[in-house]
Short mmCIF file of C-alpha atoms in Angstrom, two decimals:
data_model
loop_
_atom_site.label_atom_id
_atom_site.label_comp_id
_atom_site.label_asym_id
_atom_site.label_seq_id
_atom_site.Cartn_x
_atom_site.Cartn_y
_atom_site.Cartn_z
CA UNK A 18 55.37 135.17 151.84
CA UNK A 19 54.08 133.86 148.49
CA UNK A 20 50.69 132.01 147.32
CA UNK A 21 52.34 132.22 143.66
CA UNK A 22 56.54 131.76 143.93
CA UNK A 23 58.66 130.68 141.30
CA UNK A 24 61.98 129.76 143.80
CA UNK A 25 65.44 129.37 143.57
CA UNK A 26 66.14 133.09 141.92
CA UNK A 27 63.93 134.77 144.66
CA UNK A 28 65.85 132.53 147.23
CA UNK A 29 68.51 134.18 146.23
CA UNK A 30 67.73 137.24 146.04
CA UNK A 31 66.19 136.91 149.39
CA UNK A 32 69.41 136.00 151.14
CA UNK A 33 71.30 138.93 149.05
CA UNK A 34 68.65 140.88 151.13
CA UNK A 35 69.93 139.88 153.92
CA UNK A 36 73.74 140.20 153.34
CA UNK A 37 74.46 136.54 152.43
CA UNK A 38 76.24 135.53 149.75
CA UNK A 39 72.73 133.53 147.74
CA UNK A 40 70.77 130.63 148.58
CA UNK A 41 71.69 127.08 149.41
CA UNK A 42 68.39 125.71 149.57
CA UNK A 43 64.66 126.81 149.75
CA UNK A 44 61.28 124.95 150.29
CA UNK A 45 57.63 126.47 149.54
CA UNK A 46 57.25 124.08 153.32
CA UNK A 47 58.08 126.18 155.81
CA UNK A 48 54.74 125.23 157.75
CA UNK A 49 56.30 121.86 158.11
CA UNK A 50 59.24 122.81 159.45
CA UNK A 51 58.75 125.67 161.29
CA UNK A 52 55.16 125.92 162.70
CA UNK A 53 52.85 128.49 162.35
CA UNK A 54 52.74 132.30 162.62
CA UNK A 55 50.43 135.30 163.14
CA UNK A 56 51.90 137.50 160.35
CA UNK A 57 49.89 138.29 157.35
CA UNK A 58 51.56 137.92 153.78
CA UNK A 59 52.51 141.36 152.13
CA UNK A 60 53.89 140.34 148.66
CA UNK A 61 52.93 138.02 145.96
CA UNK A 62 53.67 136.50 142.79
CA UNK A 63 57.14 137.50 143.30
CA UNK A 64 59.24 137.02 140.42
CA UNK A 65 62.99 137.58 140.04
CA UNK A 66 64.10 137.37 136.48
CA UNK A 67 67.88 137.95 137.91
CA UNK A 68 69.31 136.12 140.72
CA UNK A 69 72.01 138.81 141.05
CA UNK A 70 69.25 141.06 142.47
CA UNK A 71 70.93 142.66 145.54
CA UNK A 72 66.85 143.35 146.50
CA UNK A 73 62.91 142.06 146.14
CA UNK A 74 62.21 145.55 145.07
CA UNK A 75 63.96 145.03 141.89
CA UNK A 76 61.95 142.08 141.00
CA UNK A 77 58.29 142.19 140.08
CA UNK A 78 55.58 141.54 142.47
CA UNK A 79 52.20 142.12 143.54
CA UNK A 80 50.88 143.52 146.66
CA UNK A 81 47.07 142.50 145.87
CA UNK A 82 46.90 139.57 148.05
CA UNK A 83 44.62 136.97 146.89
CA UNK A 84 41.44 135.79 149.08
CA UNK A 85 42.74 132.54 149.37
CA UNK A 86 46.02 133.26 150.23
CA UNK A 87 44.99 134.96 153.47
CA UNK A 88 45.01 133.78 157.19
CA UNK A 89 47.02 130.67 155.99
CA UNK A 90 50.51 129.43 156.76
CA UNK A 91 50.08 126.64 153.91
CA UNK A 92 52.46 129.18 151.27
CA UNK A 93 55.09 129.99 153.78
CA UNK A 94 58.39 129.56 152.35
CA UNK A 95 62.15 128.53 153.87
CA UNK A 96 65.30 130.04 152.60
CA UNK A 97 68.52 128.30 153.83
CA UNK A 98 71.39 131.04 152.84
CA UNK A 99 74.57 130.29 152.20
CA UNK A 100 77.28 131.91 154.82
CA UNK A 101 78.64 135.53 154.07
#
């Protein structure tokens, strides 16, 4: 999802996204833990400046992805949320 990603306010806001309450945890390792995929990244530099964001459209981001971002797992990111 992100080559450049501050964390814990886009966690949140990621997992308000989604219906959950905010984020427990999050790790810029998802590769680790998860594997690899086939999708291609769509948004970067996301930044949050609230964490009370109900959505990532209300934060700023880019959707210029950058050359060396692409065809990589090695920015995935995990977002444990916490329950609803």
């Amino acid at each position: 999802m992100y080559c450049s990603w501050q964390g814990a306010s886009e966690a949140d806001v990621i997992c308000h996204q989604l219906g959950y309450t905010g984020a427990s945890n999050f790790s810029r390792a998802g590769l680790t833990s998860y594997g690899t995929d086939t999708n291609q990244m769509i948004i970067d530099d996301v930044e949050c400046a609230n964490r009370n964001y109900l959505t990532l459209l209300q934060c700023s981001f880019s959707t210029y992805i950058d050359s060396g971002c692409i065809n990589t797992n090695s920015y995935d990111a995990t977002v444990y949320c916490c329950k609803k």
